[in-house]
């Protein structure tokens, strides 16, 4: 019985640890929050590298999530926000690799 309780508690702990977006980051407007989450899942954490910023606990991921939410509140489109972040951090920040990035690695 104790073994199952320990496993349950550990899985519970890991579940909540994986939720990187902090409560104070969440926007009150659910439509904008959904857009922020979608954008955050398209951008790679520069520290964690194989994790999107939506799931990363790194400080830079938190800063980028806040930046996304600020720009959404200013009325920017998803594409504008992604292009802005891409222009600052380059191809590596995009989880979905672009054709140019693939070509540069190939040649």
PDB file of N, CA, C and O in Angstrom, residues 27 32 35 66-77 80-81 84:
ATOM      1  N   UNK A  27      -3.352  35.166 -18.388  1.00  0.00           N
ATOM      2  CA  UNK A  27      -4.203  36.298 -18.734  1.00  0.00           C
ATOM      3  C   UNK A  27      -5.653  36.011 -18.335  1.00  0.00           C
ATOM      4  O   UNK A  27      -6.110  34.866 -18.395  1.00  0.00           O
ATOM      5  N   UNK A  32      -7.142  35.207 -25.301  1.00  0.00           N
ATOM      6  CA  UNK A  32      -5.747  35.639 -25.402  1.00  0.00           C
ATOM      7  C   UNK A  32      -4.812  34.642 -24.729  1.00  0.00           C
ATOM      8  O   UNK A  32      -3.707  34.387 -25.220  1.00  0.00           O
ATOM      9  N   UNK A  35      -4.224  31.798 -27.070  1.00  0.00           N
ATOM     10  CA  UNK A  35      -3.275  32.206 -28.112  1.00  0.00           C
ATOM     11  C   UNK A  35      -1.853  32.237 -27.566  1.00  0.00           C
ATOM     12  O   UNK A  35      -0.916  31.800 -28.238  1.00  0.00           O
ATOM     13  N   UNK A  66       6.082  36.182 -20.825  1.00  0.00           N
ATOM     14  CA  UNK A  66       5.557  37.501 -20.456  1.00  0.00           C
ATOM     15  C   UNK A  66       5.551  38.449 -21.641  1.00  0.00           C
ATOM     16  O   UNK A  66       4.608  39.216 -21.832  1.00  0.00           O
ATOM     17  N   UNK A  67       6.599  38.405 -22.449  1.00  0.00           N
ATOM     18  CA  UNK A  67       6.681  39.236 -23.650  1.00  0.00           C
ATOM     19  C   UNK A  67       5.525  38.917 -24.600  1.00  0.00           C
ATOM     20  O   UNK A  67       4.885  39.823 -25.142  1.00  0.00           O
ATOM     21  N   UNK A  68       5.267  37.631 -24.795  1.00  0.00           N
ATOM     22  CA  UNK A  68       4.168  37.207 -25.667  1.00  0.00           C
ATOM     23  C   UNK A  68       2.846  37.764 -25.156  1.00  0.00           C
ATOM     24  O   UNK A  68       2.050  38.328 -25.917  1.00  0.00           O
ATOM     25  N   UNK A  69       2.605  37.641 -23.861  1.00  0.00           N
ATOM     26  CA  UNK A  69       1.351  38.127 -23.289  1.00  0.00           C
ATOM     27  C   UNK A  69       1.230  39.648 -23.396  1.00  0.00           C
ATOM     28  O   UNK A  69       0.152  40.166 -23.678  1.00  0.00           O
ATOM     29  N   UNK A  70       2.325  40.354 -23.201  1.00  0.00           N
ATOM     30  CA  UNK A  70       2.303  41.811 -23.351  1.00  0.00           C
ATOM     31  C   UNK A  70       1.944  42.206 -24.776  1.00  0.00           C
ATOM     32  O   UNK A  70       1.134  43.106 -24.999  1.00  0.00           O
ATOM     33  N   UNK A  71       2.546  41.527 -25.744  1.00  0.00           N
ATOM     34  CA  UNK A  71       2.277  41.860 -27.136  1.00  0.00           C
ATOM     35  C   UNK A  71       0.854  41.479 -27.540  1.00  0.00           C
ATOM     36  O   UNK A  71       0.234  42.180 -28.344  1.00  0.00           O
ATOM     37  N   UNK A  72       0.325  40.406 -26.980  1.00  0.00           N
ATOM     38  CA  UNK A  72      -1.075  40.057 -27.244  1.00  0.00           C
ATOM     39  C   UNK A  72      -2.008  41.141 -26.704  1.00  0.00           C
ATOM     40  O   UNK A  72      -2.988  41.505 -27.369  1.00  0.00           O
ATOM     41  N   UNK A  73      -1.696  41.654 -25.537  1.00  0.00           N
ATOM     42  CA  UNK A  73      -2.522  42.721 -24.955  1.00  0.00           C
ATOM     43  C   UNK A  73      -2.438  44.007 -25.768  1.00  0.00           C
ATOM     44  O   UNK A  73      -3.369  44.814 -25.752  1.00  0.00           O
ATOM     45  N   UNK A  74      -1.321  44.190 -26.494  1.00  0.00           N
ATOM     46  CA  UNK A  74      -1.168  45.357 -27.367  1.00  0.00           C
ATOM     47  C   UNK A  74      -1.900  45.171 -28.693  1.00  0.00           C
ATOM     48  O   UNK A  74      -1.936  46.074 -29.511  1.00  0.00           O
ATOM     49  N   UNK A  75      -2.452  43.968 -28.927  1.00  0.00           N
ATOM     50  CA  UNK A  75      -3.224  43.715 -30.136  1.00  0.00           C
ATOM     51  C   UNK A  75      -2.438  43.108 -31.284  1.00  0.00           C
ATOM     52  O   UNK A  75      -2.933  43.050 -32.407  1.00  0.00           O
ATOM     53  N   UNK A  76      -1.232  42.656 -31.035  1.00  0.00           N
ATOM     54  CA  UNK A  76      -0.418  42.061 -32.104  1.00  0.00           C
ATOM     55  C   UNK A  76      -0.967  40.677 -32.480  1.00  0.00           C
ATOM     56  O   UNK A  76      -1.538  39.969 -31.657  1.00  0.00           O
ATOM     57  N   UNK A  77      -0.734  40.291 -33.720  1.00  0.00           N
ATOM     58  CA  UNK A  77      -1.168  38.976 -34.195  1.00  0.00           C
ATOM     59  C   UNK A  77      -0.149  37.910 -33.792  1.00  0.00           C
ATOM     60  O   UNK A  77       0.994  38.233 -33.461  1.00  0.00           O
ATOM     61  N   UNK A  80       2.883  38.171 -36.014  1.00  0.00           N
ATOM     62  CA  UNK A  80       3.740  39.310 -35.665  1.00  0.00           C
ATOM     63  C   UNK A  80       4.622  38.992 -34.453  1.00  0.00           C
ATOM     64  O   UNK A  80       5.806  39.320 -34.429  1.00  0.00           O
ATOM     65  N   UNK A  81       4.041  38.345 -33.466  1.00  0.00           N
ATOM     66  CA  UNK A  81       4.783  38.008 -32.250  1.00  0.00           C
ATOM     67  C   UNK A  81       5.876  36.992 -32.550  1.00  0.00           C
ATOM     68  O   UNK A  81       7.027  37.157 -32.133  1.00  0.00           O
ATOM     69  N   UNK A  84       8.647  38.634 -34.445  1.00  0.00           N
ATOM     70  CA  UNK A  84       9.442  39.494 -33.573  1.00  0.00           C
ATOM     71  C   UNK A  84      10.455  38.669 -32.784  1.00  0.00           C
ATOM     72  O   UNK A  84      11.651  38.996 -32.746  1.00  0.00           O
TER      73      UNK A  84
END
